[in-house]
Backbone as numpy.savetxt, mean C-alpha at the origin, in Angstrom:
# Nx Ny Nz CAx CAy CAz Cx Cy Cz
-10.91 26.27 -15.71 -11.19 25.07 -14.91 -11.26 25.46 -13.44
-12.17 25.14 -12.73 -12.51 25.08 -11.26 -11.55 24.52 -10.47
-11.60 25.16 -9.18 -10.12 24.44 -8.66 -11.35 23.89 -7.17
-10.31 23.07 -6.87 -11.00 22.47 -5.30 -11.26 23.30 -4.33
-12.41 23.11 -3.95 -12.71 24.39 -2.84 -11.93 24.05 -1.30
-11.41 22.59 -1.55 -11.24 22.54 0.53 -9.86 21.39 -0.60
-8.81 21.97 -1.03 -7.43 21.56 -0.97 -6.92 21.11 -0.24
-7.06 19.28 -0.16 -6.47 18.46 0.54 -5.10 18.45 1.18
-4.85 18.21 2.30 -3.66 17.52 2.74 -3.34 16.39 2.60
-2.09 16.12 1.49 -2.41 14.95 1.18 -0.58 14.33 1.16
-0.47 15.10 2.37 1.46 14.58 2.32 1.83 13.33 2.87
0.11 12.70 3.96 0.85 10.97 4.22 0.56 10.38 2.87
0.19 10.46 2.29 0.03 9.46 0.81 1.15 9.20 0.33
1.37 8.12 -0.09 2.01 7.63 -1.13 1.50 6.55 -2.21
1.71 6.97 -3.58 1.06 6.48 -4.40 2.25 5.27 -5.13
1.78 3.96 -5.14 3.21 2.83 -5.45 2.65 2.26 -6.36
3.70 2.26 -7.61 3.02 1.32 -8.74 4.43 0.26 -8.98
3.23 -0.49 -8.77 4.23 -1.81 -8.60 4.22 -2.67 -10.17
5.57 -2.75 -10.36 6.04 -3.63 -12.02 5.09 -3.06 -13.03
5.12 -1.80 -13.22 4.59 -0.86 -14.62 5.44 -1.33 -15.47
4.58 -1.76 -16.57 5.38 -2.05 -17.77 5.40 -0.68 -18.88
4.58 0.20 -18.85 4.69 1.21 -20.04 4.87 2.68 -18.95
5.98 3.36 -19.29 6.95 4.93 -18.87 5.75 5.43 -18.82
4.88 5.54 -19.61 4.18 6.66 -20.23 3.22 6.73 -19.65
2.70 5.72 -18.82 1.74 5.80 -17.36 2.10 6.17 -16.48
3.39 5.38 -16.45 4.30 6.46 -14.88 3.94 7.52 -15.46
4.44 8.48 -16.43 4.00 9.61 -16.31 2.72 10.25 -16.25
2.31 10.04 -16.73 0.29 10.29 -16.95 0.00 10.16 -15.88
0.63 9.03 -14.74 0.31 8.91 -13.35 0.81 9.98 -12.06
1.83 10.62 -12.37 2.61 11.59 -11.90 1.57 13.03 -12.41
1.59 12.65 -13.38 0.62 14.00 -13.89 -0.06 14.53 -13.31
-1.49 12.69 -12.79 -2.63 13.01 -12.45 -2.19 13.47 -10.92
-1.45 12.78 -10.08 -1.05 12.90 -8.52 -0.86 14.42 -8.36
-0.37 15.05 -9.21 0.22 16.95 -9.29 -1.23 17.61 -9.54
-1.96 17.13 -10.45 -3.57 17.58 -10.67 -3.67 17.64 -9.27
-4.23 17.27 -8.22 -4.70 16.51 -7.30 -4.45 17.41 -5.84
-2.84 17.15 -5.80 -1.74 17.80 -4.78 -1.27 16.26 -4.37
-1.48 14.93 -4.36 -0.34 14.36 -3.79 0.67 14.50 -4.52
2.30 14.32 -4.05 3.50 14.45 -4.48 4.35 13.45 -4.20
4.01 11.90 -3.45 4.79 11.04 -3.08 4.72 9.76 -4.09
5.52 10.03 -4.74 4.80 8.38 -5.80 6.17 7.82 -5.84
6.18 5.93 -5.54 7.26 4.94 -5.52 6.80 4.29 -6.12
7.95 3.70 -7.19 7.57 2.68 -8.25 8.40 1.47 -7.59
8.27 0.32 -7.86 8.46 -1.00 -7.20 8.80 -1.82 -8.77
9.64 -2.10 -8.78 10.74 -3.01 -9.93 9.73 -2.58 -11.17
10.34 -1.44 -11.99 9.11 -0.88 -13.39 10.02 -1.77 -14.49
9.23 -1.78 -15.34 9.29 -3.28 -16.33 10.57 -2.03 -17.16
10.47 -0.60 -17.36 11.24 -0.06 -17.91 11.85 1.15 -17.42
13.30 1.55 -17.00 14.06 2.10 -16.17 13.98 3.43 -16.81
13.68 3.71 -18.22 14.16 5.13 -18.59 12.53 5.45 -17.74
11.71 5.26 -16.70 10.30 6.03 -16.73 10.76 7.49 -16.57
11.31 7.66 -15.78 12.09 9.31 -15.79 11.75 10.04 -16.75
12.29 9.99 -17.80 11.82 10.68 -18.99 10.47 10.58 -19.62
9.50 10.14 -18.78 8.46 9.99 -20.01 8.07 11.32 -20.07
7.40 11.67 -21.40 7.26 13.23 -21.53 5.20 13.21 -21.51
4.57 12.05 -20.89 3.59 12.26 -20.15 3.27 12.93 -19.14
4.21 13.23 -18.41 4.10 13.62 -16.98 4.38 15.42 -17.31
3.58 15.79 -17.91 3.28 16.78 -18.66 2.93 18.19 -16.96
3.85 18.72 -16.59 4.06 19.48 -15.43 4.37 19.20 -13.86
5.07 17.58 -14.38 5.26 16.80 -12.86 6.57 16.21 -13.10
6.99 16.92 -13.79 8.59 16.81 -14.08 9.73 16.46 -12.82
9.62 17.03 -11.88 9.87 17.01 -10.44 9.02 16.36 -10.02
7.74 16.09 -9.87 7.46 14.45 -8.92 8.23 13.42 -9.44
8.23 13.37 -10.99 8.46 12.09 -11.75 10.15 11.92 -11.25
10.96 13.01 -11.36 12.47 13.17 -10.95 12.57 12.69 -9.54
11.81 12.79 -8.29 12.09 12.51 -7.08 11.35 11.42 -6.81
10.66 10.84 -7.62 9.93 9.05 -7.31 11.14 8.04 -6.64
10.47 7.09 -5.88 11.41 6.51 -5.16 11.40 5.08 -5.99
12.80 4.63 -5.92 12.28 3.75 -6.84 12.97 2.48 -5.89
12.02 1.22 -5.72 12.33 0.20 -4.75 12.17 -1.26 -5.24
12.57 -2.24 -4.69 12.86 -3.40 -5.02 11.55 -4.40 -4.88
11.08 -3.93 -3.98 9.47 -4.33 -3.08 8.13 -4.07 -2.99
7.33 -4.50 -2.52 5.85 -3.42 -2.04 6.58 -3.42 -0.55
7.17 -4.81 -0.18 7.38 -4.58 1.30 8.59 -3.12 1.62
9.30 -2.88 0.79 10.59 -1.94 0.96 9.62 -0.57 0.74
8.66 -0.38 -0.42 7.37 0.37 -0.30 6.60 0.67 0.81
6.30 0.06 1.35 5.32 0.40 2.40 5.82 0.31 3.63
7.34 0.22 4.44 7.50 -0.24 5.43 7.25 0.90 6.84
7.26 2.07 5.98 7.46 2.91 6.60 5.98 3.73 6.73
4.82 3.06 6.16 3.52 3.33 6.40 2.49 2.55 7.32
1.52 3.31 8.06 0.92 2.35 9.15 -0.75 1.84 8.59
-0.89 2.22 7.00 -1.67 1.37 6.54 -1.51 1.11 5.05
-1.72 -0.08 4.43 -1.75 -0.02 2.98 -2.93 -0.76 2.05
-3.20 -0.12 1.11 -4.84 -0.19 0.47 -4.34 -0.53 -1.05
-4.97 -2.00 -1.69 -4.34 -2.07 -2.69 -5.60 -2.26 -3.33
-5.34 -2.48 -4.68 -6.39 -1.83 -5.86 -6.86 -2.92 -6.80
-7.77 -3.33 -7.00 -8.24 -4.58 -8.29 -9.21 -4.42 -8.93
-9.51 -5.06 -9.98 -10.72 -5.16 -10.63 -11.53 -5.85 -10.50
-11.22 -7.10 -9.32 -11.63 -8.03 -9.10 -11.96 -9.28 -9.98
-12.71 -9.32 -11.36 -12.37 -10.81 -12.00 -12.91 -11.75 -11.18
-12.69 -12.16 -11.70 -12.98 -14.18 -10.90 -12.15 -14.54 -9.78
-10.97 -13.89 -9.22 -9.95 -14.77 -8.25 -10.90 -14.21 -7.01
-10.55 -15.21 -6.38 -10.98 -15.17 -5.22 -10.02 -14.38 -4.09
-10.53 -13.11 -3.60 -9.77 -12.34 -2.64 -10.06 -12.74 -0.80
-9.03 -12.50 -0.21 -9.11 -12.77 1.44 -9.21 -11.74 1.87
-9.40 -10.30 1.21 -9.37 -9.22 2.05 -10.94 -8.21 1.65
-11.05 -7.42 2.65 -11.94 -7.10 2.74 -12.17 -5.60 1.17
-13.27 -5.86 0.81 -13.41 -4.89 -0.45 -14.49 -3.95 -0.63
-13.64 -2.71 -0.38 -14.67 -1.56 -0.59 -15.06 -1.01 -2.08
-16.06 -0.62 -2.61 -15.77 0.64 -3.02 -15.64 1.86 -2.99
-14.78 2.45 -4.25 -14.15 3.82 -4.06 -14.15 4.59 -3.36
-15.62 4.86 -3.20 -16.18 6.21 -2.58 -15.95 5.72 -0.88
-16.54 4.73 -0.29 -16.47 4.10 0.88 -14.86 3.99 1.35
-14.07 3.70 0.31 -12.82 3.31 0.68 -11.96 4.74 0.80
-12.87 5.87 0.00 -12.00 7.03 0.19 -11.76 7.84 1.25
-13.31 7.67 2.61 -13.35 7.95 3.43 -13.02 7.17 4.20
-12.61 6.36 4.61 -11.96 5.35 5.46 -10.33 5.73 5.32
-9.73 6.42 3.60 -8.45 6.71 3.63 -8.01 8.15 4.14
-9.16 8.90 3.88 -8.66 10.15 4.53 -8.73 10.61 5.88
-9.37 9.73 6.59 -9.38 9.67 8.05 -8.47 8.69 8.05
-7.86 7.57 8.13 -6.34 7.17 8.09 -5.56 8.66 7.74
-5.39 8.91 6.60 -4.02 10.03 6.42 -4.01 11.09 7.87
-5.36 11.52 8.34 -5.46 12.44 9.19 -4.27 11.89 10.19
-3.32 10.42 10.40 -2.72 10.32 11.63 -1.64 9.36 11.40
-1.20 9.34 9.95 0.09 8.54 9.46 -0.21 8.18 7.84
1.54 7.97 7.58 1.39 7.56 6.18 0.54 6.35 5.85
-0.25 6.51 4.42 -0.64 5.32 3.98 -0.21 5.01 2.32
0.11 3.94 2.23 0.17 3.25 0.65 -0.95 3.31 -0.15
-1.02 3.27 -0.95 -2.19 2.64 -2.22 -1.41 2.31 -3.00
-1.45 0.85 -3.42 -1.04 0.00 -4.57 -1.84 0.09 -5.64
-1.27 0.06 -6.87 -1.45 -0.37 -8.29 -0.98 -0.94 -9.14
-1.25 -2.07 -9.22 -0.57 -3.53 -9.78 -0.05 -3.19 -11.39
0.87 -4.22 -11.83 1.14 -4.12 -13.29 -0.35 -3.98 -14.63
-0.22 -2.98 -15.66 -1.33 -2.95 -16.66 -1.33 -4.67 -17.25
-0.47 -5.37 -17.02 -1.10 -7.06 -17.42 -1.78 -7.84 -16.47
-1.32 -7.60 -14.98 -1.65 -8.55 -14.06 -1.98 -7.83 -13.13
-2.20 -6.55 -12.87 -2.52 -6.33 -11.87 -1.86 -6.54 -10.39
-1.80 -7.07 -9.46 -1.38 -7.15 -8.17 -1.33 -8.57 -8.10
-0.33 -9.25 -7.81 -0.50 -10.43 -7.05 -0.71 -10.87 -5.72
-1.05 -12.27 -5.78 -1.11 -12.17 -4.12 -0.46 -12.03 -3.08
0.71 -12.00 -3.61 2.14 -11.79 -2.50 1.75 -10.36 -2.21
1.65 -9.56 -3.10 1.37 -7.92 -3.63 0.01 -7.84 -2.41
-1.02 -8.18 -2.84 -2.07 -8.12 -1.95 -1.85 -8.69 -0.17
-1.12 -9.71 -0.42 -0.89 -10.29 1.42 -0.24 -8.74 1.81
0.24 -7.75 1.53 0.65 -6.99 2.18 -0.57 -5.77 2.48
-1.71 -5.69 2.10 -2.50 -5.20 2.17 -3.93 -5.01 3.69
-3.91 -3.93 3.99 -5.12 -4.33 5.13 -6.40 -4.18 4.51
-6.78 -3.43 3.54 -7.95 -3.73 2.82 -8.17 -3.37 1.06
-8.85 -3.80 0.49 -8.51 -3.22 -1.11 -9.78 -2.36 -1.78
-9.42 -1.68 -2.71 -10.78 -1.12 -3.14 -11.00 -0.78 -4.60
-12.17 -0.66 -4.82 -12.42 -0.67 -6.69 -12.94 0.22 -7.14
-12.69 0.78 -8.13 -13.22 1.70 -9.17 -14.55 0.98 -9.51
-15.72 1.26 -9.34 -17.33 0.77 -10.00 -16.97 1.13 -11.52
-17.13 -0.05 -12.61 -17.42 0.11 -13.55 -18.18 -1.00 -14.18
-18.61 -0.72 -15.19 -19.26 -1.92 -16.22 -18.88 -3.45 -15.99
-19.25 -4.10 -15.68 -19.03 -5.68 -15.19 -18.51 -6.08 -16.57
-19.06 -5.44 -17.66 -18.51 -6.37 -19.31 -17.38 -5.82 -19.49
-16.76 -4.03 -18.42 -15.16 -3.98 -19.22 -14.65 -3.43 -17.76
-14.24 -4.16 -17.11 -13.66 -3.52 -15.63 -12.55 -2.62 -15.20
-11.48 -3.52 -16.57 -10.05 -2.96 -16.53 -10.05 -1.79 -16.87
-9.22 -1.08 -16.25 -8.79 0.38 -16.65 -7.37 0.51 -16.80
-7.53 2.08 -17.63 -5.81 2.26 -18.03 -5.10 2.76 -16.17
-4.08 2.65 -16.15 -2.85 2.68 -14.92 -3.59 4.08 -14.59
-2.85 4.66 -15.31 -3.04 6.42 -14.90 -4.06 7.29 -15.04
-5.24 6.51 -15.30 -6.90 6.58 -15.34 -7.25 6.09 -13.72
-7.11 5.30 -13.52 -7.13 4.75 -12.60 -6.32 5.47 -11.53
-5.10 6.10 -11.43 -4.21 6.95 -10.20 -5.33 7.82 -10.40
-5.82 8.73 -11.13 -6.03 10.03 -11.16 -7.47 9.64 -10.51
-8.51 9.03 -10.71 -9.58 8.44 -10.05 -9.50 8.52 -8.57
-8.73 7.33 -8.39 -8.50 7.37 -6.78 -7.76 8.39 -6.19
-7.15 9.53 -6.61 -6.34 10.16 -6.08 -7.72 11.41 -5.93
-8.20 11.48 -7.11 -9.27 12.97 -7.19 -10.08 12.49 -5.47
-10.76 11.10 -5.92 -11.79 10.91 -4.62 -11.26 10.89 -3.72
-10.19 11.39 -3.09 -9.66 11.30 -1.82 -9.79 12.33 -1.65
-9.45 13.60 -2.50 -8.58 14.58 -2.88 -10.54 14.97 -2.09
-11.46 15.09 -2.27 -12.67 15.55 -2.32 -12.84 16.41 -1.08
-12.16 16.12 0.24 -12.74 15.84 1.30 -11.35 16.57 1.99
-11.61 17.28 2.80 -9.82 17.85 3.37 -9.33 17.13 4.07
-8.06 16.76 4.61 -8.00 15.81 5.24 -6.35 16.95 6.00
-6.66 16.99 7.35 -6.35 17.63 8.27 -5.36 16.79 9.57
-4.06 17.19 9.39 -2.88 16.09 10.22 -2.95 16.56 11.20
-3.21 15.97 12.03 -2.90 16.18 13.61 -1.78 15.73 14.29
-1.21 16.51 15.43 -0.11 15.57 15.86 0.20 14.75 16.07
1.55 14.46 16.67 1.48 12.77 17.30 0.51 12.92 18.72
0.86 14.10 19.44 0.53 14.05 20.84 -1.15 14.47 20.77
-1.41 14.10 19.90 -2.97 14.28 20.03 -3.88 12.67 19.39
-3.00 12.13 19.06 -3.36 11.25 18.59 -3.14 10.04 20.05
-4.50 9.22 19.21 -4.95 8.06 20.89 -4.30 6.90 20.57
-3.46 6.62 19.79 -2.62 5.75 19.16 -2.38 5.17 18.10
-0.98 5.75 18.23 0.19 6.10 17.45 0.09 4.53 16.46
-0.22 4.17 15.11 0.03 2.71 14.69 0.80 2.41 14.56
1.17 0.95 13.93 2.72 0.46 13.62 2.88 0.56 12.90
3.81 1.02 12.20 4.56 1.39 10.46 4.52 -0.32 9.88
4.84 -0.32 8.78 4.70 -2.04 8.55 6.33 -2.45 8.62
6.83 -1.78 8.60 8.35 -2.29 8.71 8.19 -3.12 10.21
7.68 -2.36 11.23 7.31 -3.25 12.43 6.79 -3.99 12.71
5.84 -4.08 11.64 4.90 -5.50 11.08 5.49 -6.63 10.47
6.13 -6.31 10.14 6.80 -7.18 9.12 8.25 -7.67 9.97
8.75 -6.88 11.00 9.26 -7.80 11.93 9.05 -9.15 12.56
8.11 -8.28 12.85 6.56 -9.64 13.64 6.62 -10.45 13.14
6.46 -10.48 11.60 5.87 -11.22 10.69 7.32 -12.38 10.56
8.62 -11.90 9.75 10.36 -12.73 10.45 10.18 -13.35 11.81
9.63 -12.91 12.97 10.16 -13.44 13.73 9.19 -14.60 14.19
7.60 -14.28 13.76 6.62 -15.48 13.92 6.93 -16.28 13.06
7.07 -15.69 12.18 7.44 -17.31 11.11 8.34 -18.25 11.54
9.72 -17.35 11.26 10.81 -18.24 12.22 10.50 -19.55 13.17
9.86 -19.00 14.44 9.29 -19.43 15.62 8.20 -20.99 14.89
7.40 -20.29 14.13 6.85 -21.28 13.24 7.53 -22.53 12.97
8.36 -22.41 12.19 9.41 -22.91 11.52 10.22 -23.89 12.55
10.01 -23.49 13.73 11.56 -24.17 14.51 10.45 -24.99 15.70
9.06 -24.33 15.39 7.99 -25.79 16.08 7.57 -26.29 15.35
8.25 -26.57 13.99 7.47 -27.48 13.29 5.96 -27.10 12.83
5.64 -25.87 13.00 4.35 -25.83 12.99 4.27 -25.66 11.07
4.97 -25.74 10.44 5.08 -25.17 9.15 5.45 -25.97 8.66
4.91 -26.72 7.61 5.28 -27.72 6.52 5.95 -26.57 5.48
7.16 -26.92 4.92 7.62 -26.57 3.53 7.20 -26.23 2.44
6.55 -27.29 1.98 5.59 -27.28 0.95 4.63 -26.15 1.01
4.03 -25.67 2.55 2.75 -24.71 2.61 4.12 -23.74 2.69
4.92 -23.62 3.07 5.76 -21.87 3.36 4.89 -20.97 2.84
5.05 -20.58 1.73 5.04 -19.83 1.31 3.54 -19.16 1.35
2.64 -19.80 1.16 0.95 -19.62 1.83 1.24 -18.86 2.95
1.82 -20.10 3.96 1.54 -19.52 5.42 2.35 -18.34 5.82
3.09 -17.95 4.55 3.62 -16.59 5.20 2.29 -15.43 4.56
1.65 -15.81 3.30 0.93 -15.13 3.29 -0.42 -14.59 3.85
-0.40 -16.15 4.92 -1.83 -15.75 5.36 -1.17 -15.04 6.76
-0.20 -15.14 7.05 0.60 -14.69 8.28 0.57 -13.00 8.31
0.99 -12.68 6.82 1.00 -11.32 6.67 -0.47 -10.45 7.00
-1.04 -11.07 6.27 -2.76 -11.06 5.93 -3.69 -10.56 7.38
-3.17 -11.69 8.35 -3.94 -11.45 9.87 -3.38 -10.65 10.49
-1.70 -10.45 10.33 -0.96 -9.27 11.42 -1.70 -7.95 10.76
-1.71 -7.81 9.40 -2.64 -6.60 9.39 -3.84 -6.48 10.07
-4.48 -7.53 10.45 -6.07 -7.45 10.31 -5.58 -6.70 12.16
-4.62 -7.08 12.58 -4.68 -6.87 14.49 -4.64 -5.38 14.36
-4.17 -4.52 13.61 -3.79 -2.70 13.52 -3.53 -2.85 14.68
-2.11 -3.19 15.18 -1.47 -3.11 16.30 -0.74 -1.17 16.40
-0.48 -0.64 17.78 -0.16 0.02 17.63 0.88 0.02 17.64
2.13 1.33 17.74 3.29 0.86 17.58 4.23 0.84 19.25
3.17 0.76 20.42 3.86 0.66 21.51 3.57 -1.07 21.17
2.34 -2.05 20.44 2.03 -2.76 20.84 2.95 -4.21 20.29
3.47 -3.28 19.48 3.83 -3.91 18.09 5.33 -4.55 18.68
5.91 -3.37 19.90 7.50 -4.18 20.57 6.77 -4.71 21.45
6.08 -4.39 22.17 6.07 -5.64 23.16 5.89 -6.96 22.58
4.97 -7.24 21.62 4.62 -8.25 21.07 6.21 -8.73 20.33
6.81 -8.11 19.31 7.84 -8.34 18.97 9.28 -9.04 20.34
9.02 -8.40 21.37 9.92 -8.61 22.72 9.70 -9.76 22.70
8.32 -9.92 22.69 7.34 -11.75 23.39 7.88 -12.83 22.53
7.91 -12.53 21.07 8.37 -13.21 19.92 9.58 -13.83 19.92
10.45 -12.72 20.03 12.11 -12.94 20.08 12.07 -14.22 21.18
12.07 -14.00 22.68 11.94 -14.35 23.72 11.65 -15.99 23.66
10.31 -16.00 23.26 9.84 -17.68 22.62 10.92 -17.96 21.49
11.45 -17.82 20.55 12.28 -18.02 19.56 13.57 -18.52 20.30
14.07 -17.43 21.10 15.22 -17.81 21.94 14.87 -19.10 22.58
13.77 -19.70 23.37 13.65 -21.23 24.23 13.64 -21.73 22.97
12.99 -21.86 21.91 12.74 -22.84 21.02 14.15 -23.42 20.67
14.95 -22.05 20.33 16.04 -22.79 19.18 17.29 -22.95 20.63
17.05 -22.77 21.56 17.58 -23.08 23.15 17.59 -24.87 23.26
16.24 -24.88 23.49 15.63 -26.56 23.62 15.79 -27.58 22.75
């Protein structure tokens, strides 16, 4: 078998599969990520705890052993300054912008060139929800047959991981970089402390909460604030919060 001629850098990646119900994809998925060279994969609440052992992960024994395993996509991704989640699309109607593969692969490896990024992959029943997706800045699809779209979990990692994998993708420093983004943990500050603020002007009916945090999430991505931009703005936030719940 042929090996890759221009062997990616592929250490900002992280690959997150969120509420896997079958081990045996985690592994097959670990497999494909070691095919490849990424090595960062976090699973997000897996429908079954022994995944560790699946004996899919057929020479990724050690990725599958050091997977991070988290409560969230948000506890997932906080510490990345972009995240790209994955669908088949179907009938629901999406708010975010949708590439395909190939388009979306070069858009990811120039991201990795200058911070970590996520890629989500939703449960083999449901896929991603929208809570799952509000955390997303853009999503992208595997092209297949309109009559059978769905694919298996770890068909699907190894896909998107190869097309990234195509293209070298070369880290540069911080001090070369024209700005530095915001990790989403800093986003997601933003995101607590606008709501809040929301919340205490009345600007937020109850009933919508839970929407308006998602469309809240949805647009702070769309700003790709950087991460000098991300405290000041956060400073500005607090600041208004303090008169509100002051007055």
């Amino acid at each position: 078998m042929s090996k890759l001629a221009n062997p990616p850098n592929l250490q900002n990646l992280r690959i997150v599969l969120v509420r896997s119900r079958n081990p045996l994809n985690i592994g097959a998925a670990a497999r494909a990520m070691s095919n490849f060279g990424a090595f960062h994969l976090r699973v997000v609440a897996p429908y079954e705890k022994a995944f560790r052992e699946a004996v899919s992960a057929v020479g990724a024994a050690p990725l599958l052993a050091e997977a991070e395993e988290l409560d969230s996509v948000a506890d997932a991704t906080r510490d990345c300054s972009l995240v790209v989640g994955t669908t088949a699309m179907g009938h629901r109607e999406l708010q975010h912008e949708l590439y395909a593969l190939e388009e979306a692969a070069k858009k990811i490896r120039k991201a990795l060139a200058s911070g970590r990024l996520a890629i989500l992959f939703g449960s083999e029943k449901t896929g991603l929800s929208n809570h799952d997706l509000s955390h997303c800045h853009f999503l992208l699809r595997i092209p297949t047959r309109e009559e059978h779209r769905s694919m298996n979990l770890a068909q699907a990692v190894a896909i998107v991981v190869y097309e990234i994998s195509r293209g070298a993708v070369t880290v540069e420093s911080k001090s070369k970089l024209s700005s530095d983004a915001a990790d989403m943990e800093s986003v997601n500050r933003i995101a607590t402390v606008l709501l809040e603020s929301l919340h205490a002007s009345a600007y937020i009916h109850r009933r919508s909460a839970a929407t308006a945090e998602e469309k809240l999430r949805r647009m702070l991505r769309r700003f790709e604030l950087s991460s000098a931009d991300a405290e000041v703005l956060l400073g500005m936030l607090r600041k208004i919060l303090r008169k509100l719940k002051s007055g």
